[in-house]
Amino acid sequence: MKIGVVGCAGRMGQMLVREIAATAGCTLAGGTERVGGPALGKDLGLLAGIEALGVTAIDDPAELFALSDAVIDFTSPDSTVRHAALAAQSETVLVVGTTGLNPSQQAAIEAAATHTPVIQSPNMSLGVNLLLALVEQVARTLGDDYDIDILEMHHNKKVDAPSGTALGLGRAAAAGRGVALEDVWQKVRDGHTGARPRGEIGFATLRGGDVVGDHVVMFAGDGERIELTHKASGRQIYAKGAVRAALWARDKTPGLYSMKDVLGM
C-alpha cells in the first residue's frame, strides 16, 4: 500500500515516515511541506534521520493524493479540510489525527467520508482507545453520583486546549451517561464559581516542557476516587496506530471510521 504523509518534515511527519519505512505491507508514496519550506526537494528518509528512500518532499498536496493509496494527516484544521476535499476527489483513504476542528470543519471531514474511507481519531494509540472504552463503561456504571474531571498535560508548543484526546475522553464519559458533552462540560473555572452542578464534566489543562501527552480521568464520589490514567512517553505510538489504520482501510467502503473500528472494539 502506498502511503503519503502531509507535513512530512514536522516531528509527527518524520515519525510517520520512519514507521511507514519500517512496516511490512506498505511503502512511502511521498510527502508534502509548505510552499517555500526548507525541506522541499530533500529526501524524506534523510529528513527523518534514516537512510535515503528516494522520495523527496513536494509542496503540491494534489500530486501527493494522486500518488497515494492512503494519506496520513496530523496537520492543522484548515489544512485537513483542504486535504479531505482532495481525498474525496481522488478516492484516497484519509487518516486524520488532527485535533481542534470546529463544527464546520468536522462537517467537511464527514462530507469527504461519503466518497472515500476516512479514519478519524483524537488519538491513534491502542492504550488511549482502550481508555476511551473504559471511561464510557465506568461512567455508565457510576452515573452522576460521581463527579468527573479530565486533566491533561502536553508540551509547551501545543496550540489547542483542551486536547483532542481530553475532549474524546469527555465524549466517552458523556456517552456513558447518555448525554451530550456540550450540554455538561466546563472547560474553565475561574473566580467565584459556586457549587459544582450535578452531572458536570470538567477539564483542566496544563502546558509545559516536552510532555508528549498525559491524561487522567477522575471519578470523585463521597469517600472514594477512581482515576484512569494514560501517559505517552513517545510519539511512535501515534504513528504506529495511524499506519495500522491506513492498512486496515485499504479495502473498506466509503465512510467515517474510528480507531475502535480499526481495533475491532
Tab-separated table of N, CA and C in Angstrom, residues 148-150 169-171 173-174 177 179 181 184-187 189 196 199-203:
chain	number	residue	atom	x	y	z
A	148	ILE	N	-16.942	14.012	37.469
A	148	ILE	CA	-15.898	13.641	36.510
A	148	ILE	C	-15.084	14.874	36.145
A	149	ASP	N	-13.765	14.755	36.290
A	149	ASP	CA	-12.842	15.777	35.798
A	149	ASP	C	-11.759	15.110	34.968
A	150	ILE	N	-11.349	15.794	33.904
A	150	ILE	CA	-10.322	15.276	32.999
A	150	ILE	C	-9.150	16.233	33.005
A	169	LEU	N	-12.170	11.846	25.579
A	169	LEU	CA	-12.462	11.184	26.848
A	169	LEU	C	-13.731	11.754	27.466
A	170	GLY	N	-13.905	13.072	27.334
A	170	GLY	CA	-15.127	13.686	27.820
A	170	GLY	C	-16.352	13.164	27.086
A	171	ARG	N	-16.224	12.993	25.766
A	171	ARG	CA	-17.348	12.473	24.989
A	171	ARG	C	-17.655	11.024	25.384
A	173	ALA	N	-17.182	9.740	28.382
A	173	ALA	CA	-17.865	9.809	29.673
A	173	ALA	C	-19.316	10.247	29.492
A	174	ALA	N	-19.526	11.248	28.640
A	174	ALA	CA	-20.886	11.732	28.387
A	174	ALA	C	-21.745	10.641	27.744
A	177	ARG	N	-23.084	8.283	30.171
A	177	ARG	CA	-24.209	8.843	30.934
A	177	ARG	C	-25.428	9.151	30.070
A	179	VAL	N	-25.675	11.562	27.689
A	179	VAL	CA	-25.871	12.993	27.494
A	179	VAL	C	-24.885	13.493	26.443
A	181	LEU	N	-21.863	15.939	25.471
A	181	LEU	CA	-20.803	16.599	26.237
A	181	LEU	C	-21.005	18.106	26.281
A	184	VAL	N	-22.925	19.557	29.182
A	184	VAL	CA	-22.500	19.378	30.577
A	184	VAL	C	-21.045	19.768	30.831
A	185	TRP	N	-20.297	20.167	29.789
A	185	TRP	CA	-18.873	20.420	30.014
A	185	TRP	C	-18.621	21.744	30.711
A	186	GLN	N	-17.467	21.814	31.384
A	186	GLN	CA	-16.940	23.041	31.971
A	186	GLN	C	-15.451	23.060	31.672
A	187	LYS	N	-15.067	23.875	30.690
A	187	LYS	CA	-13.677	23.893	30.237
A	187	LYS	C	-12.785	24.784	31.087
A	189	ARG	N	-12.512	27.078	34.905
A	189	ARG	CA	-13.032	27.530	36.189
A	189	ARG	C	-12.159	28.683	36.675
A	196	ARG	N	-20.501	23.057	42.463
A	196	ARG	CA	-20.436	22.340	41.185
A	196	ARG	C	-21.804	21.764	40.830
A	199	GLY	N	-23.647	16.396	37.539
A	199	GLY	CA	-23.519	15.908	36.171
A	199	GLY	C	-22.497	16.635	35.323
A	200	GLU	N	-21.875	17.678	35.863
A	200	GLU	CA	-20.879	18.426	35.092
A	200	GLU	C	-19.646	17.569	34.819
A	201	ILE	N	-19.064	17.735	33.617
A	201	ILE	CA	-17.786	17.095	33.270
A	201	ILE	C	-16.771	18.214	33.075
A	202	GLY	N	-15.778	18.258	33.935
A	202	GLY	CA	-14.810	19.349	33.934
A	202	GLY	C	-13.501	18.985	33.263
A	203	PHE	N	-12.787	20.029	32.845
A	203	PHE	CA	-11.487	19.856	32.193
A	203	PHE	C	-10.461	20.757	32.866
